[in-house]
């Protein structure tokens, strides 16, 4: 068995293998939520899973760095002591979508860059990703504009394609191979008919995408500084600075660090999710705030997501096309990524009358 190979297996037989993984790890997957939505959580049995979903509103990045994470416990005194609180317990993230896998790949690079984040890296090394390719998108999905799905060629340990009563399994890593080697019977190599069926499902899903995001054009506009300050100002007035867009984004990594004192001499250093859209995010110890105005924070957010400088640094734009920002943004239809991209793509372009004059003069 090798990475890149594809197999098929009866769905119930594969779920039985998944169930067996609970003996050595937390099994986390999609379950029915209280309001008819889907919630990813640890399960006691695969029978708790639901398969009638596209994506969860809250991205699975919270299973790698929770909303609040205790980093270490300290004691003050003549000889201060520090007790690291690293969580490296094994977990299996099952059923996540390709856009969230791409988000995790971005986190892998961010937390292993100039400064190694051992809290993230320990958890990540003990996390297995079993993703499910999308056969049908939501009406807010635009992953095909961002290379975020609906299928991937790498980044997962196993990638499943739902064939109804069977799964087509794409092997992505040695971790994935180790899981499949537990299967005693029923696992067969995918046939040409299976691969053709997968290709047809991919084409059908692509054709059902509704939103469009002209990401490449927006990268050109921002990188060449063609966006008018008046447009950023306009967006600043429209933004509620609620931070929802950053919290639901699988790519965003903003966090804050603080000390919580449990007694005059003992405390905990913790970090918690933060947002570059909050007014205090960039406030410095001196009190100076380089991005006090909402306009500056909006500008910074989309520069980070769409400028060529960051595309070159990260190897991709800062969006995976999950569409969650469309759902969460309180400035409905104005400041989600596809909406902003549409507004940016016209910046710096000749007006229609100018185009007409150019044609007459040529």
Short mmCIF file of C-alpha atoms in Angstrom, two decimals:
data_model
loop_
_atom_site.label_atom_id
_atom_site.label_comp_id
_atom_site.label_asym_id
_atom_site.label_seq_id
_atom_site.Cartn_x
_atom_site.Cartn_y
_atom_site.Cartn_z
CA UNK A 1 0.00 0.00 0.00
CA UNK A 2 1.33 3.45 -0.97
CA UNK A 3 0.42 7.09 -0.51
CA UNK A 4 -1.70 8.24 -3.45
CA UNK A 5 -3.44 4.91 -4.04
CA UNK A 6 -7.22 4.69 -4.04
CA UNK A 7 -9.48 1.95 -2.73
CA UNK A 8 -13.15 1.29 -2.21
CA UNK A 9 -14.86 -0.31 0.77
CA UNK A 10 -18.35 -0.92 2.05
CA UNK A 11 -19.37 2.09 4.17
CA UNK A 12 -20.40 0.08 7.23
CA UNK A 13 -17.12 -1.84 7.19
CA UNK A 14 -15.13 1.40 7.19
CA UNK A 15 -17.24 2.90 9.98
CA UNK A 16 -16.46 -0.18 12.07
CA UNK A 17 -12.75 0.53 11.60
CA UNK A 18 -13.32 4.15 12.61
CA UNK A 19 -15.10 2.99 15.74
CA UNK A 20 -12.07 0.90 16.69
CA UNK A 21 -9.87 4.02 16.63
CA UNK A 22 -11.59 5.24 19.82
CA UNK A 23 -9.43 2.83 21.83
CA UNK A 24 -6.33 4.97 21.33
CA UNK A 25 -7.61 8.44 20.49
CA UNK A 26 -10.49 10.87 20.74
CA UNK A 27 -12.79 10.32 17.77
CA UNK A 28 -14.24 13.67 16.68
CA UNK A 29 -16.78 14.03 13.91
CA UNK A 30 -20.06 15.56 12.69
CA UNK A 31 -23.10 15.11 14.95
CA UNK A 32 -26.61 16.59 14.85
CA UNK A 33 -26.75 19.97 16.57
CA UNK A 34 -29.58 21.36 18.71
CA UNK A 35 -30.99 23.61 15.98
CA UNK A 36 -30.82 21.22 13.05
CA UNK A 37 -27.24 22.22 12.26
CA UNK A 38 -24.14 20.05 12.57
CA UNK A 39 -21.63 20.16 15.42
CA UNK A 40 -18.22 18.47 15.46
CA UNK A 41 -17.52 16.88 18.85
CA UNK A 42 -16.00 13.80 20.46
CA UNK A 43 -18.28 10.78 20.15
CA UNK A 44 -18.61 7.55 22.11
CA UNK A 45 -19.66 5.68 18.97
CA UNK A 46 -19.75 6.30 15.22
CA UNK A 47 -23.51 5.77 15.52
CA UNK A 48 -23.61 9.39 16.77
CA UNK A 49 -22.29 10.69 13.44
CA UNK A 50 -24.54 12.37 10.92
CA UNK A 51 -23.73 12.32 7.23
CA UNK A 52 -26.38 14.82 6.13
CA UNK A 53 -24.29 17.98 6.21
CA UNK A 54 -21.94 20.13 4.15
CA UNK A 55 -19.98 21.96 6.82
CA UNK A 56 -20.06 23.15 10.40
CA UNK A 57 -20.27 26.87 11.09
CA UNK A 58 -17.47 26.80 13.70
CA UNK A 59 -14.24 25.64 11.99
CA UNK A 60 -12.41 22.60 13.33
CA UNK A 61 -9.27 24.62 14.03
CA UNK A 62 -10.56 24.81 17.62
CA UNK A 63 -9.50 21.18 18.11
CA UNK A 64 -5.87 22.17 17.46
CA UNK A 65 -5.84 25.44 19.41
CA UNK A 66 -8.97 25.87 21.58
CA UNK A 67 -10.63 29.25 22.10
CA UNK A 68 -8.78 29.44 25.43
CA UNK A 69 -5.60 27.44 25.96
CA UNK A 70 -3.54 27.27 29.14
CA UNK A 71 0.14 27.36 28.15
CA UNK A 72 1.97 26.95 31.46
CA UNK A 73 1.53 27.35 35.19
CA UNK A 74 4.00 29.53 37.08
CA UNK A 75 4.95 30.27 40.64
CA UNK A 76 6.71 33.52 41.58
CA UNK A 77 9.40 33.86 44.24
CA UNK A 78 13.17 33.76 44.63
CA UNK A 79 13.22 30.75 42.30
CA UNK A 80 10.26 31.03 39.92
CA UNK A 81 8.96 27.73 38.59
CA UNK A 82 7.22 26.93 35.30
CA UNK A 83 5.09 23.90 34.48
CA UNK A 84 4.32 23.48 30.74
CA UNK A 85 0.75 22.40 29.99
CA UNK A 86 1.18 20.78 26.57
CA UNK A 87 -1.74 18.66 25.35
CA UNK A 88 -0.47 15.95 23.01
CA UNK A 89 -3.36 13.51 23.42
CA UNK A 90 -4.17 11.70 20.14
CA UNK A 91 -7.31 12.64 18.21
CA UNK A 92 -8.95 11.72 14.92
CA UNK A 93 -10.79 14.48 13.05
CA UNK A 94 -13.25 12.60 10.90
CA UNK A 95 -15.55 14.02 8.25
CA UNK A 96 -14.01 17.47 7.91
CA UNK A 97 -14.24 19.14 4.52
CA UNK A 98 -11.45 20.03 2.13
CA UNK A 99 -11.62 23.76 2.90
CA UNK A 100 -10.88 23.05 6.57
CA UNK A 101 -8.02 20.74 5.60
CA UNK A 102 -6.52 23.62 3.60
CA UNK A 103 -6.99 25.89 6.60
CA UNK A 104 -5.06 23.42 8.79
CA UNK A 105 -2.25 23.31 6.21
CA UNK A 106 -2.00 27.09 6.51
CA UNK A 107 -1.81 26.77 10.31
CA UNK A 108 0.93 24.14 9.94
CA UNK A 109 3.08 26.67 8.13
CA UNK A 110 2.23 29.60 10.39
CA UNK A 111 3.01 27.78 13.64
CA UNK A 112 6.21 26.18 12.31
CA UNK A 113 7.74 29.32 10.78
CA UNK A 114 10.36 31.53 12.38
CA UNK A 115 9.08 30.60 15.84
CA UNK A 116 8.09 27.00 16.49
CA UNK A 117 4.87 26.69 18.48
CA UNK A 118 5.34 23.40 20.30
CA UNK A 119 1.79 23.55 21.72
CA UNK A 120 0.34 23.49 18.21
CA UNK A 121 2.95 21.15 16.73
CA UNK A 122 2.55 18.53 19.48
CA UNK A 123 -1.22 18.48 19.01
CA UNK A 124 -0.93 18.44 15.24
CA UNK A 125 1.54 15.52 15.27
CA UNK A 126 -1.01 13.52 17.22
CA UNK A 127 -3.96 14.44 15.00
CA UNK A 128 -5.23 12.23 12.17
CA UNK A 129 -7.32 13.85 9.46
CA UNK A 130 -9.97 11.84 7.63
CA UNK A 131 -11.68 14.27 5.30
CA UNK A 132 -14.77 13.86 3.14
CA UNK A 133 -14.85 15.46 -0.31
CA UNK A 134 -17.97 17.51 -1.05
CA UNK A 135 -20.49 16.05 -3.47
CA UNK A 136 -22.78 19.06 -3.04
CA UNK A 137 -21.79 22.59 -1.95
CA UNK A 138 -23.71 25.10 0.12
CA UNK A 139 -24.96 28.18 -1.70
CA UNK A 140 -22.20 30.15 0.08
CA UNK A 141 -19.28 27.91 -0.97
CA UNK A 142 -16.68 29.20 -3.45
CA UNK A 143 -13.70 26.89 -2.80
CA UNK A 144 -13.10 26.40 -6.53
CA UNK A 145 -12.05 30.08 -6.67
CA UNK A 146 -9.41 29.55 -3.96
CA UNK A 147 -8.08 26.04 -4.65
CA UNK A 148 -9.72 25.00 -1.40
CA UNK A 149 -11.75 22.04 -2.69
CA UNK A 150 -14.12 20.37 -3.12
CA UNK A 151 -11.46 17.63 -3.60
CA UNK A 152 -7.80 17.74 -2.63
CA UNK A 153 -4.75 15.85 -3.79
CA UNK A 154 -2.80 16.13 -0.50
CA UNK A 155 -2.98 17.41 3.07
CA UNK A 156 -5.23 14.68 4.51
CA UNK A 157 -4.36 11.28 5.93
CA UNK A 158 -7.39 9.71 4.25
CA UNK A 159 -9.87 11.41 1.94
CA UNK A 160 -13.27 9.80 1.45
CA UNK A 161 -15.64 10.17 -1.48
CA UNK A 162 -19.20 9.13 -0.71
CA UNK A 163 -20.51 6.62 -3.26
CA UNK A 164 -23.72 5.94 -1.33
CA UNK A 165 -23.18 2.44 0.07
CA UNK A 166 -19.39 2.61 -0.41
CA UNK A 167 -16.50 4.99 0.14
CA UNK A 168 -13.73 5.65 -2.32
CA UNK A 169 -10.65 6.18 -0.14
CA UNK A 170 -7.64 8.26 -1.24
CA UNK A 171 -4.54 7.47 0.84
CA UNK A 172 -2.68 10.64 1.84
CA UNK A 173 -0.07 9.59 4.41
CA UNK A 174 1.52 6.80 6.43
CA UNK A 175 -1.04 7.50 9.16
CA UNK A 176 -3.74 6.73 6.62
CA UNK A 177 -2.00 3.54 5.56
CA UNK A 178 -1.83 2.42 9.19
CA UNK A 179 -5.62 2.76 9.49
CA UNK A 180 -6.33 0.84 6.29
CA UNK A 181 -3.98 -1.95 7.33
CA UNK A 182 -6.41 -2.68 10.17
CA UNK A 183 -8.99 -3.76 7.59
CA UNK A 184 -8.92 -7.51 7.22
CA UNK A 185 -11.25 -7.81 4.22
CA UNK A 186 -13.43 -5.80 1.88
CA UNK A 187 -10.83 -3.22 0.85
CA UNK A 188 -10.32 -3.37 -2.93
CA UNK A 189 -8.35 -1.23 -5.37
CA UNK A 190 -10.46 1.41 -7.11
CA UNK A 191 -11.38 0.54 -10.68
CA UNK A 192 -11.40 2.84 -13.70
CA UNK A 193 -15.19 3.01 -13.35
CA UNK A 194 -14.79 4.18 -9.74
CA UNK A 195 -12.30 6.88 -10.74
CA UNK A 196 -14.59 8.00 -13.58
CA UNK A 197 -17.53 8.20 -11.18
CA UNK A 198 -15.42 10.31 -8.82
CA UNK A 199 -14.50 12.62 -11.69
CA UNK A 200 -18.16 13.04 -12.61
CA UNK A 201 -19.08 13.87 -9.00
CA UNK A 202 -16.30 16.48 -8.95
CA UNK A 203 -17.58 18.11 -12.14
CA UNK A 204 -21.16 18.12 -10.86
CA UNK A 205 -20.13 19.74 -7.55
CA UNK A 206 -18.07 22.38 -9.39
CA UNK A 207 -21.07 23.27 -11.54
CA UNK A 208 -23.24 23.88 -8.46
CA UNK A 209 -21.01 26.59 -6.95
CA UNK A 210 -22.99 29.86 -6.81
CA UNK A 211 -20.73 32.68 -5.47
CA UNK A 212 -17.76 33.83 -7.50
CA UNK A 213 -14.61 35.46 -6.15
CA UNK A 214 -12.19 37.02 -8.62
CA UNK A 215 -9.29 36.44 -6.27
CA UNK A 216 -6.53 36.83 -8.86
CA UNK A 217 -7.87 40.23 -9.92
CA UNK A 218 -8.13 41.40 -6.32
CA UNK A 219 -4.51 40.34 -5.70
CA UNK A 220 -3.43 42.52 -8.64
CA UNK A 221 -5.45 45.49 -7.40
CA UNK A 222 -4.18 45.38 -3.82
CA UNK A 223 -0.59 44.56 -4.72
CA UNK A 224 -0.39 47.48 -7.14
CA UNK A 225 -1.97 49.85 -4.64
CA UNK A 226 -4.88 50.59 -6.97
CA UNK A 227 -7.54 50.69 -4.28
CA UNK A 228 -8.75 54.18 -3.41
CA UNK A 229 -8.53 55.25 0.23
CA UNK A 230 -12.16 56.36 -0.11
CA UNK A 231 -13.21 52.74 -0.69
CA UNK A 232 -11.41 51.54 2.44
CA UNK A 233 -13.05 54.44 4.30
CA UNK A 234 -16.46 53.36 2.99
CA UNK A 235 -15.87 49.78 4.13
CA UNK A 236 -14.76 51.08 7.51
CA UNK A 237 -18.11 52.77 8.00
CA UNK A 238 -19.92 49.56 7.03
CA UNK A 239 -17.98 47.24 9.38
CA UNK A 240 -19.35 46.50 12.89
CA UNK A 241 -15.89 45.35 14.10
CA UNK A 242 -17.55 42.29 15.61
CA UNK A 243 -14.64 40.01 14.65
CA UNK A 244 -16.98 37.27 13.45
CA UNK A 245 -15.22 36.97 10.08
CA UNK A 246 -11.89 36.15 11.70
CA UNK A 247 -13.26 33.71 14.27
CA UNK A 248 -15.06 31.54 11.69
CA UNK A 249 -12.23 31.75 9.13
CA UNK A 250 -10.25 28.45 8.94
CA UNK A 251 -7.15 30.44 7.93
CA UNK A 252 -7.07 33.28 10.50
CA UNK A 253 -4.60 32.81 13.37
CA UNK A 254 -5.06 35.93 15.55
CA UNK A 255 -4.60 35.29 19.27
CA UNK A 256 -3.78 37.16 22.46
CA UNK A 257 -1.67 36.09 25.47
CA UNK A 258 -2.40 36.98 29.08
CA UNK A 259 -1.51 35.94 32.64
CA UNK A 260 -4.30 34.85 34.96
CA UNK A 261 -3.31 35.08 38.63
CA UNK A 262 -4.84 32.39 40.83
CA UNK A 263 -3.12 33.77 43.93
CA UNK A 264 -0.52 36.54 44.62
CA UNK A 265 2.29 34.11 43.72
CA UNK A 266 0.71 31.54 41.36
CA UNK A 267 -0.86 31.92 37.96
CA UNK A 268 -1.43 30.59 34.47
CA UNK A 269 -0.16 31.98 31.16
CA UNK A 270 -2.95 31.48 28.61
CA UNK A 271 -3.78 32.43 25.08
CA UNK A 272 -7.17 33.01 23.55
CA UNK A 273 -8.50 33.67 20.09
CA UNK A 274 -8.42 37.33 19.12
CA UNK A 275 -9.30 39.35 16.03
CA UNK A 276 -7.39 41.89 13.96
CA UNK A 277 -10.77 43.62 13.55
CA UNK A 278 -10.92 44.58 17.25
CA UNK A 279 -9.80 48.14 17.98
CA UNK A 280 -7.34 47.04 20.69
CA UNK A 281 -5.63 44.27 18.72
CA UNK A 282 -2.68 46.41 17.63
CA UNK A 283 -2.61 48.80 20.59
CA UNK A 284 0.97 49.00 21.86
CA UNK A 285 2.23 49.26 25.45
CA UNK A 286 2.85 52.98 24.92
CA UNK A 287 -0.83 53.46 24.08
CA UNK A 288 -0.11 54.12 20.41
CA UNK A 289 -2.42 52.22 18.08
CA UNK A 290 -1.35 52.05 14.40
CA UNK A 291 -4.75 50.72 13.33
CA UNK A 292 -7.16 52.51 15.61
CA UNK A 293 -9.60 53.31 12.76
CA UNK A 294 -11.85 50.58 11.36
CA UNK A 295 -10.77 51.55 7.87
CA UNK A 296 -7.16 50.64 8.68
CA UNK A 297 -8.16 47.29 10.17
CA UNK A 298 -10.29 46.37 7.13
CA UNK A 299 -7.44 47.38 4.84
CA UNK A 300 -4.97 45.29 6.83
CA UNK A 301 -7.27 42.23 6.84
CA UNK A 302 -7.62 42.14 3.07
CA UNK A 303 -3.99 43.08 2.45
CA UNK A 304 -3.04 40.05 4.54
CA UNK A 305 -5.44 37.81 2.63
CA UNK A 306 -4.87 39.06 -0.90
CA UNK A 307 -1.56 40.86 -1.38
CA UNK A 308 1.15 39.15 -3.42
CA UNK A 309 3.62 39.69 -0.57
CA UNK A 310 1.64 37.24 1.58
CA UNK A 311 0.82 34.93 -1.33
CA UNK A 312 4.57 34.61 -1.91
CA UNK A 313 5.28 34.15 1.80
CA UNK A 314 2.52 31.59 2.46
CA UNK A 315 2.35 29.97 -0.98
CA UNK A 316 -1.37 30.73 -1.30
CA UNK A 317 -3.94 33.46 -0.75
CA UNK A 318 -5.48 33.76 2.73
CA UNK A 319 -8.84 32.24 1.86
CA UNK A 320 -10.05 28.68 1.28
CA UNK A 321 -13.53 29.55 -0.03
CA UNK A 322 -15.56 27.99 2.80
CA UNK A 323 -18.07 30.85 2.67
CA UNK A 324 -18.45 31.19 6.45
CA UNK A 325 -17.70 34.93 6.29
CA UNK A 326 -20.72 35.30 4.00
CA UNK A 327 -22.92 33.73 6.65
CA UNK A 328 -21.53 35.54 9.68
CA UNK A 329 -20.91 39.11 8.44
CA UNK A 330 -23.37 41.59 9.94
CA UNK A 331 -22.80 44.01 7.04
CA UNK A 332 -24.80 41.63 4.90
CA UNK A 333 -23.39 41.25 1.40
CA UNK A 334 -20.83 44.05 1.78
CA UNK A 335 -17.72 42.82 3.61
CA UNK A 336 -17.46 39.07 3.15
CA UNK A 337 -14.52 38.07 0.99
CA UNK A 338 -16.38 37.54 -2.33
CA UNK A 339 -18.20 40.88 -1.84
CA UNK A 340 -14.99 42.79 -1.13
CA UNK A 341 -13.22 41.14 -4.06
CA UNK A 342 -16.01 42.28 -6.38
CA UNK A 343 -15.60 45.84 -5.12
CA UNK A 344 -11.82 45.73 -5.50
CA UNK A 345 -11.73 44.32 -9.03
CA UNK A 346 -13.13 47.52 -10.54
CA UNK A 347 -10.64 49.76 -8.79
CA UNK A 348 -8.13 51.46 -11.06
CA UNK A 349 -10.01 50.38 -14.19
CA UNK A 350 -10.80 52.91 -16.95
CA UNK A 351 -14.35 54.26 -16.88
CA UNK A 352 -16.60 53.20 -19.82
CA UNK A 353 -16.32 56.65 -21.41
CA UNK A 354 -12.53 56.44 -21.18
CA UNK A 355 -12.59 53.04 -22.91
CA UNK A 356 -14.73 54.58 -25.68
CA UNK A 357 -12.28 57.45 -26.14
CA UNK A 358 -9.39 54.99 -26.31
CA UNK A 359 -11.14 53.00 -29.05
CA UNK A 360 -11.80 56.14 -31.13
CA UNK A 361 -8.21 57.31 -30.84
CA UNK A 362 -6.74 53.96 -31.86
#
